[in-house]
Coordinates of C-alpha atoms in Angstrom, one line a residue:
X990 CA 2.5 -23.2 -12.1
X991 CA 2.4 -20.2 -14.4
X992 CA 1.7 -16.7 -13.3
X993 CA 3.2 -13.6 -12.0
X994 CA 3.9 -12.1 -8.6
X995 CA 2.8 -8.5 -8.2
X996 CA 4.9 -6.5 -5.7
X997 CA 4.1 -2.9 -4.9
X998 CA 5.0 -0.3 -2.4
X999 CA 2.6 2.4 -1.2
X1000 CA 0.4 3.5 -4.1
X1001 CA 2.1 0.7 -6.2
X1002 CA 0.8 -1.8 -3.7
X1003 CA -2.7 -0.3 -4.0
X1004 CA -2.4 -0.5 -7.8
X1005 CA -1.4 -4.2 -7.6
X1006 CA -4.3 -5.0 -5.3
X1007 CA -6.8 -3.0 -7.4
X1008 CA -5.6 -4.6 -10.7
X1009 CA -6.0 -8.1 -9.3
X1010 CA -9.2 -7.3 -7.5
X1011 CA -11.0 -5.5 -10.3
X1012 CA -10.0 -7.6 -13.3
X1013 CA -10.7 -11.4 -13.2
X1014 CA -8.2 -12.0 -16.0
X1015 CA -5.4 -10.3 -14.0
X1016 CA -6.5 -12.2 -10.9
X1017 CA -6.2 -15.5 -12.7
X1018 CA -2.7 -14.7 -13.8
X1019 CA -1.4 -13.6 -10.4
X1020 CA 0.2 -16.3 -8.2
X1021 CA 0.8 -14.0 -5.3
X1022 CA 0.8 -10.4 -4.1
X1023 CA 3.3 -8.5 -2.0
X1024 CA 1.9 -5.3 -0.7
X1025 CA 4.4 -3.1 1.1
X1026 CA 3.4 0.0 3.1
X1027 CA 0.0 0.3 1.6
X1028 CA -2.8 1.4 4.0
X1029 CA -6.6 1.6 3.9
X1030 CA -6.7 5.1 2.5
X1031 CA -8.8 6.7 5.2
X1032 CA -6.7 5.3 8.1
X1033 CA -3.6 7.3 7.3
X1034 CA -2.4 9.9 9.8
X1035 CA -3.7 12.9 7.8
X1036 CA -6.2 15.3 9.1
X1037 CA -9.0 16.4 6.9
X1038 CA -7.6 19.9 6.3
X1039 CA -4.2 18.4 5.3
X1040 CA -5.9 15.9 3.0
X1041 CA -7.8 18.7 1.2
X1042 CA -4.6 20.8 1.0
X1043 CA -2.6 17.9 -0.5
X1044 CA -5.4 17.2 -3.0
X1045 CA -5.7 20.8 -4.1
X1046 CA -1.9 21.5 -4.2
X1047 CA -1.2 18.3 -6.2
X1048 CA -3.6 19.4 -8.9
X1049 CA -2.4 23.0 -8.9
X1050 CA 1.4 22.1 -9.0
X1051 CA 0.9 19.3 -11.4
X1052 CA 2.7 16.9 -8.9
X1053 CA 2.9 16.2 -5.2
X1054 CA 6.3 17.5 -4.0
X1055 CA 7.2 14.4 -1.9
X1056 CA 10.9 14.9 -2.3
X1057 CA 10.8 18.5 -1.1
X1058 CA 8.7 17.5 1.9
X1059 CA 11.0 14.5 2.6
X1060 CA 8.1 12.1 2.3
X1061 CA 9.7 9.9 -0.3
X1062 CA 12.3 9.6 -3.0
X1063 CA 10.2 10.9 -5.9
X1064 CA 7.3 13.2 -6.5
X1065 CA 3.9 11.7 -7.0
X1066 CA 1.6 12.2 -10.0
X1067 CA -1.1 14.7 -9.4
X1068 CA -4.0 12.5 -10.4
X1069 CA -2.8 9.7 -8.1
X1070 CA -2.6 12.0 -5.1
X1071 CA -5.9 13.6 -5.9
X1072 CA -7.7 10.3 -6.2
X1073 CA -6.0 8.9 -3.0
X1074 CA -6.9 12.0 -1.0
X1075 CA -10.5 11.8 -2.3
X1076 CA -10.7 8.2 -1.0
X1077 CA -9.3 9.4 2.3
X1078 CA -11.9 12.2 2.5
X1079 CA -14.9 10.1 1.4
X1080 CA -13.8 6.9 3.2
X1081 CA -14.8 5.0 0.1
X1082 CA -12.3 3.2 -2.2
X1083 CA -14.0 3.3 -5.5
X1084 CA -12.8 3.6 -9.1
X1085 CA -13.8 6.3 -11.5
X1086 CA -16.1 3.6 -13.0
X1087 CA -17.8 3.0 -9.7
X1088 CA -16.0 -0.2 -8.9
X1089 CA -16.0 -0.8 -5.1
X1090 CA -12.4 -1.9 -4.5
X1091 CA -13.0 -2.9 -0.9
X1092 CA -15.7 -5.4 -2.0
X1093 CA -13.4 -6.7 -4.7
X1094 CA -10.3 -7.0 -2.3
X1095 CA -12.5 -9.0 0.0
X1096 CA -13.1 -11.5 -2.8
X1097 CA -9.4 -11.9 -3.7
X1098 CA -8.3 -15.5 -3.4
X1099 CA -4.6 -14.9 -4.1
X1100 CA -1.9 -15.5 -1.5
X1101 CA -0.8 -12.1 -0.2
X1102 CA 1.9 -10.7 2.0
X1103 CA 1.2 -7.3 3.7
X1104 CA 4.3 -5.5 5.0
X1105 CA 4.2 -2.6 7.4
X1106 CA 7.0 -0.4 8.9
X1107 CA 6.8 0.1 12.6
X1108 CA 8.2 3.6 12.2
X1109 CA 5.8 4.7 9.4
X1110 CA 3.6 7.2 11.3
X1111 CA 2.0 9.2 8.5
X1112 CA 1.8 7.5 5.0
X1113 CA 1.1 3.9 6.0
X1114 CA 0.9 3.5 9.8
X1115 CA 1.0 -0.2 10.9
X1116 CA -2.7 -0.2 12.0
X1117 CA -3.8 1.1 8.5
X1118 CA -1.7 -1.6 6.7
X1119 CA -3.1 -4.3 9.1
X1120 CA -6.6 -3.1 8.3
X1121 CA -5.9 -3.7 4.6
X1122 CA -4.6 -7.1 5.4
X1123 CA -7.8 -7.9 7.3
X1124 CA -9.9 -6.7 4.3
X1125 CA -8.2 -9.2 2.0
X1126 CA -10.3 -12.2 1.3
X1127 CA -7.5 -14.7 0.8
X1128 CA -7.2 -17.5 3.3
X1129 CA -3.5 -17.5 2.6
X1130 CA -2.3 -14.2 3.8
X1131 CA 0.4 -12.9 6.1
X1132 CA 1.0 -9.7 7.9
X1133 CA 4.6 -8.7 8.6
X1134 CA 5.4 -5.8 10.9
X1135 CA 9.0 -4.6 10.4
X1136 CA 10.3 -3.1 13.7
X1137 CA 12.3 -3.6 16.8
X1138 CA 9.3 -5.3 18.6
X1139 CA 9.3 -8.0 16.0
X1140 CA 13.0 -8.7 15.8
X1141 CA 14.2 -6.2 13.3
X1142 CA 17.1 -3.8 14.1
X1143 CA 15.1 -0.7 13.3
X1144 CA 11.5 0.6 13.2
X1145 CA 11.3 1.1 9.4
X1146 CA 9.7 4.2 8.0
X1147 CA 7.7 4.5 4.7
X1148 CA 10.6 4.7 2.2
X1149 CA 13.2 3.0 4.4
X1150 CA 11.1 -0.2 4.4
X1151 CA 12.1 -0.6 0.7
X1152 CA 15.2 1.5 -0.1
X1153 CA 17.5 1.4 2.9
X1154 CA 20.6 -0.8 3.4
X1155 CA 18.9 -2.2 6.5
X1156 CA 15.8 -3.1 4.4
X1157 CA 18.0 -4.8 1.9
X1158 CA 19.6 -6.9 4.7
X1159 CA 16.5 -7.6 6.8
X1160 CA 13.2 -6.9 5.0
X1161 CA 13.8 -8.2 1.5
X1162 CA 15.1 -11.5 2.7
X1163 CA 11.8 -12.0 4.7
X1164 CA 9.8 -11.1 1.5
X1165 CA 11.9 -13.6 -0.5
X1166 CA 11.4 -16.3 2.2
X1167 CA 7.6 -15.8 2.1
X1168 CA 7.6 -16.0 -1.7
X1169 CA 9.7 -19.2 -1.8
X1170 CA 7.5 -20.7 0.9
X1171 CA 4.2 -19.6 -0.8
X1172 CA 5.2 -20.5 -4.4
X1173 CA 6.9 -23.8 -3.4

């Protein structure tokens, strides 16, 4: 069966979902989606004042200083952060062209794995990732919480869910097993 697997972390997971949801041609080419640490934007742990500050400072600085703030391994593009914070403030996930991504994600038929880190308190708290999982329309979807309560050796945080040695040993094998099972 031809097709690609889209795998994305955080905003990359949102980009993968939105690409498949908004473009029927992309959706037809996707065999499966793996969305790691991607929340429903307005369910993150940010307060409205913080959200406004992040939005404004990202545009003024020309980047969001994630590395400086120890929120990730690389700085974020200003437009990405501004758009994400706008979705957070308005509680609407829409494209610049008016596309309602929530409605489109509800229509996605593709098999999908949603992965959350039990220790991710701010960027993609487990309840916010699970809410995205629940939005997805696929009848073939899985939610994976990576933490001590579910048999992992650690409560993974946002970046550690992907780039840590422990993730390499525990999380990535679970993702691979899901892919092999799903893709047959």
